[in-house]
Coordinates of C-alpha atoms in Angstrom, one line a residue:
A173 CA -29.1 29.0 124.4
S174 CA -32.7 29.6 123.7
I175 CA -35.3 29.0 126.4
G176 CA -38.1 26.7 125.3
M177 CA -41.6 28.0 125.9
K178 CA -44.6 25.9 126.8
K179 CA -47.5 25.7 124.4
S180 CA -50.1 27.8 126.0
S181 CA -52.8 30.3 125.1
P182 CA -51.0 33.7 125.1
M183 CA -53.0 36.5 126.7
K184 CA -53.3 38.5 123.6
S185 CA -56.1 40.6 125.1
S186 CA -57.7 41.0 128.4
S187 CA -60.7 42.7 130.0
V188 CA -58.1 44.3 132.3
P189 CA -56.6 47.6 130.8
R190 CA -52.9 47.5 130.2
D191 CA -52.2 50.2 132.9
A192 CA -54.6 48.9 135.6
K193 CA -52.9 49.3 138.9
P194 CA -51.4 47.8 140.9
T195 CA -49.5 45.7 138.4
L196 CA -46.6 43.3 138.3
K197 CA -43.7 44.6 136.2
Y198 CA -41.3 42.2 134.7
G199 CA -37.8 42.9 136.1
T200 CA -34.9 42.4 133.8
A201 CA -31.8 43.0 135.9
W202 CA -29.0 40.4 135.9
K203 CA -30.5 38.3 133.1
K204 CA -27.5 39.0 130.7
E205 CA -27.6 36.8 127.5
K206 CA -31.0 35.2 128.6
T207 CA -32.7 38.6 128.6
T208 CA -34.3 38.4 125.1
Q209 CA -35.9 35.0 125.6
L210 CA -37.0 35.8 129.1
V211 CA -38.7 39.0 128.1
R212 CA -40.3 37.2 125.2
M213 CA -41.6 34.5 127.5
A214 CA -42.9 37.0 130.1
I215 CA -44.9 38.9 127.5
T216 CA -46.2 35.7 126.0
H217 CA -47.7 34.7 129.3
G218 CA -49.3 38.1 129.9
F219 CA -46.8 40.6 131.3
R220 CA -47.2 43.9 129.6
H221 CA -45.1 46.1 131.9
I222 CA -41.3 45.7 131.4
D223 CA -38.6 47.4 133.6
T224 CA -35.0 47.9 132.5
A225 CA -32.2 50.5 132.8
C226 CA -29.6 52.1 130.6
Q227 CA -27.0 50.5 132.8
P228 CA -25.0 47.7 131.1
K229 CA -23.5 46.8 134.5
H230 CA -26.7 45.1 135.5
Y231 CA -29.1 45.2 132.5
N232 CA -29.0 44.2 128.9
E233 CA -31.3 46.9 127.6
A234 CA -30.9 46.1 123.9
A235 CA -31.9 42.5 124.6
V236 CA -35.1 43.9 126.2
G237 CA -35.8 45.6 122.9
E238 CA -35.3 42.4 121.0
G239 CA -37.5 40.5 123.5
W240 CA -40.5 42.7 123.3
K241 CA -40.3 43.0 119.5
L242 CA -40.2 39.2 119.1
A243 CA -43.1 38.8 121.5
A244 CA -45.1 41.5 119.7
S245 CA -44.4 39.7 116.4
D246 CA -45.5 36.3 117.9
L247 CA -48.7 37.7 119.4
G248 CA -49.7 40.4 116.9
L249 CA -49.1 43.2 119.4
V250 CA -48.2 46.8 118.7
R251 CA -45.9 49.1 120.6
E252 CA -48.8 50.7 122.5
D253 CA -49.7 47.2 124.0
I254 CA -46.3 47.2 125.8
W255 CA -45.3 49.5 128.7
L256 CA -41.6 50.1 128.8
Q257 CA -39.8 51.7 131.8
T258 CA -36.1 52.5 131.8
K259 CA -33.7 54.5 133.9
Y260 CA -31.0 57.1 133.7
T261 CA -28.1 55.8 135.9
S262 CA -25.5 58.3 136.9
V263 CA -21.8 57.7 136.3
S264 CA -21.3 56.4 139.9
G265 CA -23.7 53.6 139.2
Q266 CA -22.1 52.5 135.9
D267 CA -19.3 50.1 135.1
P268 CA -16.5 52.6 134.4
N269 CA -15.4 50.4 131.4
N270 CA -18.9 50.4 129.8
I271 CA -20.7 53.7 130.3
P272 CA -23.5 54.2 127.7
Y273 CA -22.9 57.9 127.4
N274 CA -20.0 60.4 127.5
P275 CA -19.1 60.7 131.2
H276 CA -17.2 63.9 130.6
A277 CA -20.3 65.7 129.0
A278 CA -22.4 68.1 131.0
L279 CA -24.8 66.3 133.3
S280 CA -27.9 67.3 131.3
E281 CA -26.1 66.0 128.1
Q282 CA -25.4 62.7 129.9
V283 CA -29.1 62.3 130.5
R284 CA -29.9 63.2 126.9
Q285 CA -27.4 60.7 125.6
S286 CA -28.7 58.0 127.9
V287 CA -32.3 58.5 126.7
A288 CA -31.2 58.4 123.1
K289 CA -29.4 55.2 123.8
S290 CA -32.5 53.7 125.5
L291 CA -34.7 54.7 122.5
S292 CA -32.2 52.9 120.2
N293 CA -31.8 49.9 122.5
L294 CA -35.5 49.5 123.0
Q295 CA -36.4 50.0 119.3
T296 CA -39.0 52.6 120.1
T297 CA -39.7 56.3 119.5
Y298 CA -41.0 56.9 123.0
I299 CA -40.5 55.6 126.6
D300 CA -43.6 55.0 128.8
S301 CA -41.7 55.7 132.1
L302 CA -38.2 57.2 132.7
V303 CA -36.9 56.9 136.2
M304 CA -33.9 58.5 137.8
H305 CA -32.0 55.4 139.2
G306 CA -30.9 57.3 142.3
M307 CA -30.3 60.8 143.5
E308 CA -27.1 62.7 142.6
N309 CA -24.7 63.8 145.4
S310 CA -26.3 67.3 145.6
W311 CA -29.7 68.9 145.1
D312 CA -28.4 71.1 142.3
K313 CA -27.3 68.0 140.3
T314 CA -30.4 66.0 141.2
L315 CA -32.7 68.8 140.0
E316 CA -30.6 69.2 136.8
V317 CA -31.1 65.6 136.0
Y318 CA -34.8 65.8 136.8
R319 CA -35.4 68.9 134.8
T320 CA -33.7 67.4 131.8
M321 CA -36.1 64.4 132.2
E322 CA -39.0 66.9 132.3
E323 CA -38.0 68.2 128.9
F324 CA -38.5 64.7 127.4
V325 CA -42.1 64.7 128.8
D326 CA -42.6 68.2 127.2
D327 CA -41.7 66.9 123.7
G328 CA -43.5 63.6 124.0
T329 CA -40.4 61.4 124.0
V330 CA -41.3 60.2 127.6
R331 CA -44.8 59.8 129.0
Q332 CA -44.0 60.0 132.7
I333 CA -41.0 60.3 135.0
G334 CA -40.0 59.2 138.5
I335 CA -37.3 58.4 141.0
S336 CA -35.8 55.2 142.4
N337 CA -33.8 54.4 145.6
C338 CA -35.3 57.4 147.5
Y339 CA -35.8 56.4 151.1
Q340 CA -36.1 59.7 152.9
L341 CA -39.6 61.2 152.9
D342 CA -38.2 64.7 153.2
A343 CA -36.1 64.2 150.1
L344 CA -39.1 62.9 148.2
K345 CA -41.2 65.8 149.3
Y346 CA -38.6 68.3 148.3
L347 CA -38.3 66.8 144.9
Y348 CA -42.0 66.7 144.5
E349 CA -42.4 70.3 145.5
N350 CA -39.6 71.5 143.2
A351 CA -40.8 69.4 140.2
R352 CA -42.6 71.2 137.4
I353 CA -43.8 67.8 136.2
K354 CA -44.6 65.7 139.2
P355 CA -43.0 62.2 139.6
K356 CA -45.4 59.4 138.8
V357 CA -43.2 56.6 140.1
V358 CA -41.2 55.8 143.2
Q359 CA -39.3 52.5 142.8
N360 CA -37.7 51.3 146.1
R361 CA -36.3 48.3 147.8
F362 CA -39.1 46.9 149.9
Y363 CA -37.5 45.8 153.1
R364 CA -37.4 46.0 156.9
D365 CA -34.4 48.3 157.1
A366 CA -36.4 51.1 155.5
N367 CA -39.5 50.3 157.6
Y368 CA -41.1 49.0 154.4
D369 CA -41.4 52.7 153.3
I370 CA -44.6 53.1 155.3
K371 CA -44.5 56.9 155.2
I372 CA -43.3 57.1 151.6
R373 CA -46.0 54.7 150.4
Q374 CA -48.6 56.8 152.1
F375 CA -47.3 60.0 150.5
C376 CA -47.4 58.2 147.1
Q377 CA -50.9 56.9 147.6
E378 CA -52.1 60.4 148.5
R379 CA -50.6 61.9 145.4
G380 CA -51.4 59.3 142.8
I381 CA -47.7 58.1 142.6
E382 CA -47.2 54.4 141.7
Y383 CA -45.0 52.8 144.4
Q384 CA -43.0 50.0 142.8
S385 CA -41.2 47.5 144.9
F386 CA -38.1 45.4 144.3
W387 CA -36.4 42.8 146.5
T388 CA -40.1 42.0 147.3
L389 CA -39.6 38.3 147.8
T390 CA -35.9 38.1 148.5
A391 CA -35.1 40.9 151.0
P392 CA -34.0 39.8 154.5
G393 CA -37.2 39.4 156.6
N394 CA -39.4 39.2 153.6
R395 CA -38.4 35.7 152.6
E396 CA -39.0 34.4 156.1
A397 CA -42.5 35.9 156.0
W398 CA -43.6 33.7 153.1
Y399 CA -41.2 30.9 152.6
S400 CA -41.1 29.5 156.2
N401 CA -44.3 30.9 157.6
A402 CA -46.8 28.2 158.7
N403 CA -49.8 30.6 158.3
V404 CA -48.8 31.5 154.7
A405 CA -48.3 27.8 153.9
H406 CA -51.8 27.2 155.2
Y407 CA -53.3 30.1 153.1
A408 CA -51.4 28.8 150.0
A409 CA -52.7 25.3 150.4
S410 CA -56.3 26.4 151.0
K411 CA -56.3 28.8 148.0
K412 CA -54.3 26.5 145.7
L413 CA -51.6 29.1 145.3
S414 CA -47.8 29.1 145.9
T415 CA -46.5 30.7 149.1
A416 CA -44.7 33.3 146.9
N417 CA -48.1 34.1 145.3
I418 CA -49.6 34.7 148.7
F419 CA -46.9 37.3 149.5
Y420 CA -47.4 38.9 146.1
A421 CA -51.2 39.0 146.8
F422 CA -50.4 40.7 150.1
V423 CA -48.3 43.4 148.4
L424 CA -50.6 43.9 145.5
Q425 CA -53.6 44.3 147.8
L426 CA -51.7 47.0 149.6
G427 CA -51.6 48.9 146.3
I428 CA -47.9 48.2 145.6
S429 CA -46.7 47.3 142.1
P430 CA -43.9 44.7 142.5
L431 CA -41.0 44.0 140.1
D432 CA -41.1 40.3 139.3
G433 CA -38.0 38.9 137.8
S434 CA -38.9 35.2 137.7
T435 CA -37.0 33.1 135.2
N436 CA -39.3 30.1 135.8
E437 CA -42.1 29.8 133.2
D438 CA -44.6 28.1 135.5
H439 CA -44.1 30.9 138.1
V440 CA -44.4 33.6 135.5
E441 CA -47.7 32.1 134.4
E442 CA -49.0 31.8 138.0
D443 CA -48.0 35.4 138.8
V444 CA -49.8 36.9 135.8
L445 CA -53.0 34.9 136.6
L446 CA -52.8 36.2 140.2
M447 CA -52.3 39.8 139.1
K448 CA -55.3 39.6 136.8
R449 CA -57.5 38.2 139.5
I450 CA -56.6 41.1 141.8
Q451 CA -56.9 43.7 139.0
N452 CA -60.4 42.3 138.4
G453 CA -61.4 43.1 142.0
E454 CA -60.9 39.7 143.6
Q455 CA -59.7 39.8 147.2
I456 CA -57.3 36.9 147.5
L457 CA -56.6 37.5 151.2
D458 CA -59.1 38.6 153.8
V459 CA -58.3 41.2 156.4
E460 CA -57.2 38.7 159.1
E461 CA -54.9 37.0 156.6
M462 CA -53.4 40.4 155.6
R463 CA -53.0 41.2 159.3
S464 CA -51.2 37.9 160.0
I465 CA -48.7 38.6 157.2
A466 CA -48.1 42.2 158.4
T467 CA -47.5 40.9 161.9
S468 CA -44.9 38.5 160.6
L469 CA -43.1 41.5 159.1
G470 CA -43.1 43.2 162.5
F471 CA -46.0 45.6 162.1
S472 CA -49.7 45.8 162.7
L473 CA -51.7 46.0 159.5
E474 CA -53.0 49.4 160.4
D475 CA -49.4 50.7 160.9
F476 CA -48.2 48.9 157.8
A477 CA -50.9 50.4 155.5
P478 CA -52.3 53.6 157.2
H479 CA -53.6 54.8 153.9
L480 CA -56.1 51.8 153.7
T481 CA -59.2 51.3 155.8
F482 CA -59.6 47.9 157.4
Q483 CA -62.6 46.4 159.0
R484 CA -62.8 43.2 161.0

């Protein structure tokens, strides 16, 4: 079934550069047969960064390709107006009955076949960002995958590379030190059990690595911090924003780029407007409001974001 879209003024152009950071990325996991229309809708309302994976178990990558192409046709956009990020997912993360490459091939060949499949699915000649969905079960294998990804940067097929689901700072440092082409992305679950990646986020900030978060609104502990928090409800009412937008503002002002997988058109529109306000330099939350939200997550603001300087 198609998803009807509101008549609105699509954000065909903006004073904000496409790659201004931090930025919301439209997340496409678990959208199945609705993926095409949801990606089209998200781009229509101003999303320009789209995240997917060559992992049919959780993503419909070919439908992402259809979605961005339809939106581009609707809005008069070209490929360079859209930022596409996909992932190489190892055999262990795939549905054994639907692996998008030959699982018996050499590991480097599995990566090459996955990238070729992504290029075909996404209807593109290049990928803006290629991410290793998770580390392999040994450093030798992890570095083999990463070095194969580096080759795609060498030949221009991929613009940048990165890593996902990496929660040990020592592991990230080792990968970084052994990488010929340094990772530009770390994409992790943003949640309490990993201490909200405080040390990893600081490492990323110091080295110009974009930290992308997922589970941002829904992780245990996070939802309570915005959905049932009286202070956040007060901030939302006073600023005429939703409580979810307040939490997104908190995360964006920390320099984090969250994945946003909303299927609600009104929410998508609200989220894009919030992102553009922050990218244009507006401070939605003041320091005390930021401190209150950090406290609700169990940390002082200074501990939560040691890479930032705060003044009362």
